[in-house]
PDB file of C-alpha atoms in Angstrom:
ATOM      1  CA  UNK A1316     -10.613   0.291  25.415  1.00  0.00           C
ATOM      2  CA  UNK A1317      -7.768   1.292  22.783  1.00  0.00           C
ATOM      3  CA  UNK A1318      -4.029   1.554  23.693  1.00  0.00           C
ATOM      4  CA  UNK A1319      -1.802   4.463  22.473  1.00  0.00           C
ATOM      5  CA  UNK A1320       0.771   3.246  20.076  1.00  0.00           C
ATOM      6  CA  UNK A1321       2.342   5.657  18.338  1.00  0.00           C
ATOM      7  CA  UNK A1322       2.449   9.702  19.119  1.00  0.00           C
ATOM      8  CA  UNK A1323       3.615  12.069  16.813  1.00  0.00           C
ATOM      9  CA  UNK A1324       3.577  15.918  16.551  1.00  0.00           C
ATOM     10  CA  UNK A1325       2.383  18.781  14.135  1.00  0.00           C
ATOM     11  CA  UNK A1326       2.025  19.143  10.591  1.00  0.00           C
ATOM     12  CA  UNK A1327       2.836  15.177   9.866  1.00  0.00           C
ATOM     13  CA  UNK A1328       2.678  15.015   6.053  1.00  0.00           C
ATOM     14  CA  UNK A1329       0.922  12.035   4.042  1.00  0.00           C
ATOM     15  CA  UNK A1330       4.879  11.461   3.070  1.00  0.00           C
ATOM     16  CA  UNK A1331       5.684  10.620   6.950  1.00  0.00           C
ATOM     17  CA  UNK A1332       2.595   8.263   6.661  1.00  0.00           C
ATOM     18  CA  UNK A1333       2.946   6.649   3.288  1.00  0.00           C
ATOM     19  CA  UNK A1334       6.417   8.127   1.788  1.00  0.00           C
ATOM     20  CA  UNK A1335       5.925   8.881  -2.023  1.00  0.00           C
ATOM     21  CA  UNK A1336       8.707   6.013  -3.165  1.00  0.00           C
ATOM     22  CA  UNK A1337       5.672   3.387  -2.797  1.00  0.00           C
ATOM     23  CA  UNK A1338       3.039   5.207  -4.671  1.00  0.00           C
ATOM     24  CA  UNK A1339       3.687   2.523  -7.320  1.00  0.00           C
ATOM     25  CA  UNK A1340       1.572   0.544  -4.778  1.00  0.00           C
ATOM     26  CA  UNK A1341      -1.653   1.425  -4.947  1.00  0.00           C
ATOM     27  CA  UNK A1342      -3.987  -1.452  -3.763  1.00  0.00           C
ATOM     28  CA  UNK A1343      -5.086  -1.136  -0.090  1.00  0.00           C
ATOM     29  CA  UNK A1344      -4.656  -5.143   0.279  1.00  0.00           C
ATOM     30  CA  UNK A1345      -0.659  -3.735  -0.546  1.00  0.00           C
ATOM     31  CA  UNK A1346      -0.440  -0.266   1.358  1.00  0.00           C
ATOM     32  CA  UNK A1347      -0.448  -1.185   4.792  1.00  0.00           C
ATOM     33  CA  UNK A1348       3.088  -2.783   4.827  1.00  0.00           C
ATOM     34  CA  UNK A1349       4.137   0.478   3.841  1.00  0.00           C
ATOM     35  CA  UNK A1350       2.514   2.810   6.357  1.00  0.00           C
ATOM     36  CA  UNK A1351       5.535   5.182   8.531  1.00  0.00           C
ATOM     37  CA  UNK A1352       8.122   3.008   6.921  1.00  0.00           C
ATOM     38  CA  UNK A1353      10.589   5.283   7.664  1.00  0.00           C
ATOM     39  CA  UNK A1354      10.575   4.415  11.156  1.00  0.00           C
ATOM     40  CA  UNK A1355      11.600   1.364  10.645  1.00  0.00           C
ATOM     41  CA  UNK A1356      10.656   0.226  14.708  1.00  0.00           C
ATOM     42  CA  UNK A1357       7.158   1.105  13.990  1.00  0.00           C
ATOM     43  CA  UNK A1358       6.688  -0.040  10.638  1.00  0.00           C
ATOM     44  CA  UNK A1359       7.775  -3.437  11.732  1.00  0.00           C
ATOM     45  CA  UNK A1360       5.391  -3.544  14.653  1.00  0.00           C
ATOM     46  CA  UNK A1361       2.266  -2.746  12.357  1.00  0.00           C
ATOM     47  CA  UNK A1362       3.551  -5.710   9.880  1.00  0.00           C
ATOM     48  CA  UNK A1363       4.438  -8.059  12.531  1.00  0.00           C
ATOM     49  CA  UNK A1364       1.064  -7.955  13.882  1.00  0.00           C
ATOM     50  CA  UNK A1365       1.768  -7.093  17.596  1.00  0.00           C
ATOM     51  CA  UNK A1366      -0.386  -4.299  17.088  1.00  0.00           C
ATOM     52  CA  UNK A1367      -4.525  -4.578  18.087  1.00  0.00           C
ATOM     53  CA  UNK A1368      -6.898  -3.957  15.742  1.00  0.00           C
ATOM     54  CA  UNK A1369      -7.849  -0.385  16.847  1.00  0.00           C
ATOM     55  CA  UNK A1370      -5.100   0.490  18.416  1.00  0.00           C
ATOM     56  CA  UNK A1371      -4.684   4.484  17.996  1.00  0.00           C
ATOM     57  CA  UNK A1372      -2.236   7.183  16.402  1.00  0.00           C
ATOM     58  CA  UNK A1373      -2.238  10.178  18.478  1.00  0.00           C
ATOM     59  CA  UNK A1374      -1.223  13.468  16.012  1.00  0.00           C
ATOM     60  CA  UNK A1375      -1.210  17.162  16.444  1.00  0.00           C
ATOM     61  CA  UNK A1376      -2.532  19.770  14.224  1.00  0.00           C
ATOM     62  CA  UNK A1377      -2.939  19.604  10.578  1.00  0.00           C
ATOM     63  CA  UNK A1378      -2.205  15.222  10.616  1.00  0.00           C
ATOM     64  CA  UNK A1379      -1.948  14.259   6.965  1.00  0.00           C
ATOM     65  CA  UNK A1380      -1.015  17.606   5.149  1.00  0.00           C
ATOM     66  CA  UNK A1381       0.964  17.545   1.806  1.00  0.00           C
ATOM     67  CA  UNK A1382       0.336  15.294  -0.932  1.00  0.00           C
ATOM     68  CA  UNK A1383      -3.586  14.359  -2.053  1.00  0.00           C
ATOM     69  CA  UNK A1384      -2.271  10.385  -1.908  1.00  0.00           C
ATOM     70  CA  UNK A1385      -5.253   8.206  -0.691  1.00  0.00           C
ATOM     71  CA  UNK A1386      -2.827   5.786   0.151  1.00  0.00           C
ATOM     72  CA  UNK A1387      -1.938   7.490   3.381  1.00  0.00           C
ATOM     73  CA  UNK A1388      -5.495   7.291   4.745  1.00  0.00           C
ATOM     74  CA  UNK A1389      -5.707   3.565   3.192  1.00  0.00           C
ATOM     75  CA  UNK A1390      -2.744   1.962   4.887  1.00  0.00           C
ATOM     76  CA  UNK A1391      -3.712   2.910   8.420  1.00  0.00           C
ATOM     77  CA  UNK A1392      -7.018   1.565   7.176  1.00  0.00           C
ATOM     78  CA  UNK A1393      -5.389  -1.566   6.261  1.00  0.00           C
ATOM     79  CA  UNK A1394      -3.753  -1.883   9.977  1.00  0.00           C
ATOM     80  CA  UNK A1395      -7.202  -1.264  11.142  1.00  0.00           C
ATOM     81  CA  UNK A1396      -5.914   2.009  13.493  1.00  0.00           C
ATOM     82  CA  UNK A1397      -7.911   5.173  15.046  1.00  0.00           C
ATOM     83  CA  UNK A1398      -6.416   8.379  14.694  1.00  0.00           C
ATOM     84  CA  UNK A1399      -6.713  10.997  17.047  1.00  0.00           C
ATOM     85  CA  UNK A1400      -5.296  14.750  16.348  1.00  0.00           C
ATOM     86  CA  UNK A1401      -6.244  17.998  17.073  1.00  0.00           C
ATOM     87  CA  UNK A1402      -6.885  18.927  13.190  1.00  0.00           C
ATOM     88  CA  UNK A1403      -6.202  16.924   9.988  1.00  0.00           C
ATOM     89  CA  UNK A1404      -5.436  18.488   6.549  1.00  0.00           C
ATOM     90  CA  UNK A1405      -9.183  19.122   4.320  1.00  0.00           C
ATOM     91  CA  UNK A1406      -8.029  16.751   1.977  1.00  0.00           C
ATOM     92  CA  UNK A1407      -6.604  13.546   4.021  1.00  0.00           C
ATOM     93  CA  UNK A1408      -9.885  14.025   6.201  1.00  0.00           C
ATOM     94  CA  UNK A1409     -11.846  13.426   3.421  1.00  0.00           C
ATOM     95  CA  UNK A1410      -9.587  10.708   2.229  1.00  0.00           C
ATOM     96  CA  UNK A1411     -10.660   8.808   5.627  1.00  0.00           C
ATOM     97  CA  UNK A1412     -14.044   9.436   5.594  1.00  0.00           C
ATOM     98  CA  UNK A1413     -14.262   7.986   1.893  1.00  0.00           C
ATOM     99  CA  UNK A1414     -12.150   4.908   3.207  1.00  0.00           C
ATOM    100  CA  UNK A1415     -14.011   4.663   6.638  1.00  0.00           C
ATOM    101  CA  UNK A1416     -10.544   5.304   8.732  1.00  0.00           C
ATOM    102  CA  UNK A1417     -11.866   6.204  12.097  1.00  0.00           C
ATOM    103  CA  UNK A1418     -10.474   9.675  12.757  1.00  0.00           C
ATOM    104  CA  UNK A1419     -11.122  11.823  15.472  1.00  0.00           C
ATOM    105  CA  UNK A1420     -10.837  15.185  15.679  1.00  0.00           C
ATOM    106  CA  UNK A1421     -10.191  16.700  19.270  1.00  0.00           C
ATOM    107  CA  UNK A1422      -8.776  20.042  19.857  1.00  0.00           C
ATOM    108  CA  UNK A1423      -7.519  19.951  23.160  1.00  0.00           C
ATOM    109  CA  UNK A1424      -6.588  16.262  23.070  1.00  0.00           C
ATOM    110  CA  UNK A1425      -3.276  15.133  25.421  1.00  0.00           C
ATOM    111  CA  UNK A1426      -2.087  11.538  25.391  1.00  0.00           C
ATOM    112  CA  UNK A1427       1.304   9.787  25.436  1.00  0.00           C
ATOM    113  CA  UNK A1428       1.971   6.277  24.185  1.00  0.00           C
ATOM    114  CA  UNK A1429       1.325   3.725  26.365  1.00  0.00           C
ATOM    115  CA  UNK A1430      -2.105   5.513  27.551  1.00  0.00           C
ATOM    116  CA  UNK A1431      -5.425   3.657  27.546  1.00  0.00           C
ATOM    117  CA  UNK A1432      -8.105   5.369  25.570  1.00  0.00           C
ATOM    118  CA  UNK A1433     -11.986   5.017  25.653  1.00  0.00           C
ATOM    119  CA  UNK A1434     -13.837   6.372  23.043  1.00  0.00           C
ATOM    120  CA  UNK A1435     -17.441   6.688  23.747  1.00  0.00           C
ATOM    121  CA  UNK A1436     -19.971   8.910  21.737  1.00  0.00           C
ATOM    122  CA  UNK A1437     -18.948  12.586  21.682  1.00  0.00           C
ATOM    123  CA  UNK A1438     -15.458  12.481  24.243  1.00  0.00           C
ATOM    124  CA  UNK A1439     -12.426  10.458  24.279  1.00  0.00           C
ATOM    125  CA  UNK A1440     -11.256   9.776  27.692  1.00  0.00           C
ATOM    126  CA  UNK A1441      -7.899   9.021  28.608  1.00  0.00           C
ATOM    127  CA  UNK A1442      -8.123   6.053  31.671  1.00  0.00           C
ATOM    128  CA  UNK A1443      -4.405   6.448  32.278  1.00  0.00           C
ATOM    129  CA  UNK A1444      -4.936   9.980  33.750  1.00  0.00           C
ATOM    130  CA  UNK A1445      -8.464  10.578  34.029  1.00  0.00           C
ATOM    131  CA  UNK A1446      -9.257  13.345  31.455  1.00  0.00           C
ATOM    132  CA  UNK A1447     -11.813  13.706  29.327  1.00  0.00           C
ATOM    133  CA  UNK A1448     -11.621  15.209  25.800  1.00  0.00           C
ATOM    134  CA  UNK A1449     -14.851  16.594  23.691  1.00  0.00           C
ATOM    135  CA  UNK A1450     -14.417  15.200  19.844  1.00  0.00           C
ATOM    136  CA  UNK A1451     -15.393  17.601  17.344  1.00  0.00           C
ATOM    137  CA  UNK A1452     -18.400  16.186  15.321  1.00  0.00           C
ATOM    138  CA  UNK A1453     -18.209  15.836  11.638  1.00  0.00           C
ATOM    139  CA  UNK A1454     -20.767  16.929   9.782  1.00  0.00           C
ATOM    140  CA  UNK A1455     -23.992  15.396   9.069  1.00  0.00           C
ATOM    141  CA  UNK A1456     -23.190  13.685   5.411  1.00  0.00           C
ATOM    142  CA  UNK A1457     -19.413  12.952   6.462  1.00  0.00           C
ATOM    143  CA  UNK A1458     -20.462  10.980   9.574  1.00  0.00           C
ATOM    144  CA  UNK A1459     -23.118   8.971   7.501  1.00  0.00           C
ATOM    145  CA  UNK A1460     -20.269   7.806   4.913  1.00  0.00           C
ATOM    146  CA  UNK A1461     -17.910   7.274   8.203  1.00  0.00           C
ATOM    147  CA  UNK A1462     -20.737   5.485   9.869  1.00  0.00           C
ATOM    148  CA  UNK A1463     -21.254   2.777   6.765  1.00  0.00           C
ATOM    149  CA  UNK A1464     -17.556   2.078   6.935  1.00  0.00           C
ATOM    150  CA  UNK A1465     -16.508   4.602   4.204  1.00  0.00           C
ATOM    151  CA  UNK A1466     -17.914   5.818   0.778  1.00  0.00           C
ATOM    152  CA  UNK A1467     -18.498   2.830  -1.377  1.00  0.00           C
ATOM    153  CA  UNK A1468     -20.679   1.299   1.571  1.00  0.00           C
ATOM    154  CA  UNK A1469     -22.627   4.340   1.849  1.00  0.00           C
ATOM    155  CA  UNK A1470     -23.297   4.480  -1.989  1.00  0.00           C
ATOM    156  CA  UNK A1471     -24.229   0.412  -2.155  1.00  0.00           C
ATOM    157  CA  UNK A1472     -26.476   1.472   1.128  1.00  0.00           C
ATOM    158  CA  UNK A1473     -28.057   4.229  -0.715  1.00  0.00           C
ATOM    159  CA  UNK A1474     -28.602   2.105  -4.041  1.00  0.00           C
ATOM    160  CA  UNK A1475     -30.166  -0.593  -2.334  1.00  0.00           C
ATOM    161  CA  UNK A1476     -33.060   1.673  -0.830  1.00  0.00           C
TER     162      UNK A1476
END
């Protein structure tokens, strides 16, 4: 079971999740101490370490529209987190699922931070109150990358075969 840590709303742009001022930082042993550091309070949790590994971001539609930065999807991957939204911009989904981020999509999905989260094959269900939310699949090569932990594992898997 996964806690809710941080909520946020529509339309968050990979410049709320890694703000363009760091892109001199490209190395995803460097990103993750800049992941949401505009909010100072959360940015300082992540790099403190009281956060879990897999601890989850809860987003809206279109999570990680603007900018093309990989960055965005490789600093959450640094602080090990799940993301849950509703829809994620074409291009920072495929971003995760070349970095193996965990990402859910889930269209009807309601959770505030604080909740407790299971995430068990095809639903996410919220243990604080109860509900149960169907997560969209991804399709058939993008779960295979996701499933090896992200795009260069898939390829070394593939090679070795």
């Amino acid at each position: 079971m996964s806690k809710v840590v941080y909520k946020l709303g529509n339309d968050i742009s990979t410049d709320t999740i890694y703000p363009g001022r760091f892109m001199a930082t490209v190395l995803p042993s460097e990103t993750p101490e800049y992941a949401f550091a505009d909010d100072k309070q959360f940015n300082a949790k992540l790099n403190s370490g009281e956060l879990t590994a897999q601890s989850i971001i809860v987003g809206g539609e279109n999570f990680g529209c603007g900018s093309s930065r990989e960055q965005a999807a490789s600093c959450l991957k640094g602080h090990d987190l799940i993301v849950i939204a509703k829809s994620y911009a074409r291009i920072f989904l495929q971003n995760a699922v070349n970095l193996g981020l965990q990402t859910f999509t889930v269209p009807d999905f309601e959770a505030e931070t604080g909740h407790e989260l299971e995430i068990a094959n095809d639903q996410v269900v919220n243990k604080t109150t109860g509900k149960s939310y169907a997560i969209q699949p991804l399709s058939g090569t993008r779960q295979k990358v996701m499933d090896a932990g992200g795009l260069i594992e898939y390829t070394r898997s593939r090679l070795r075969k």
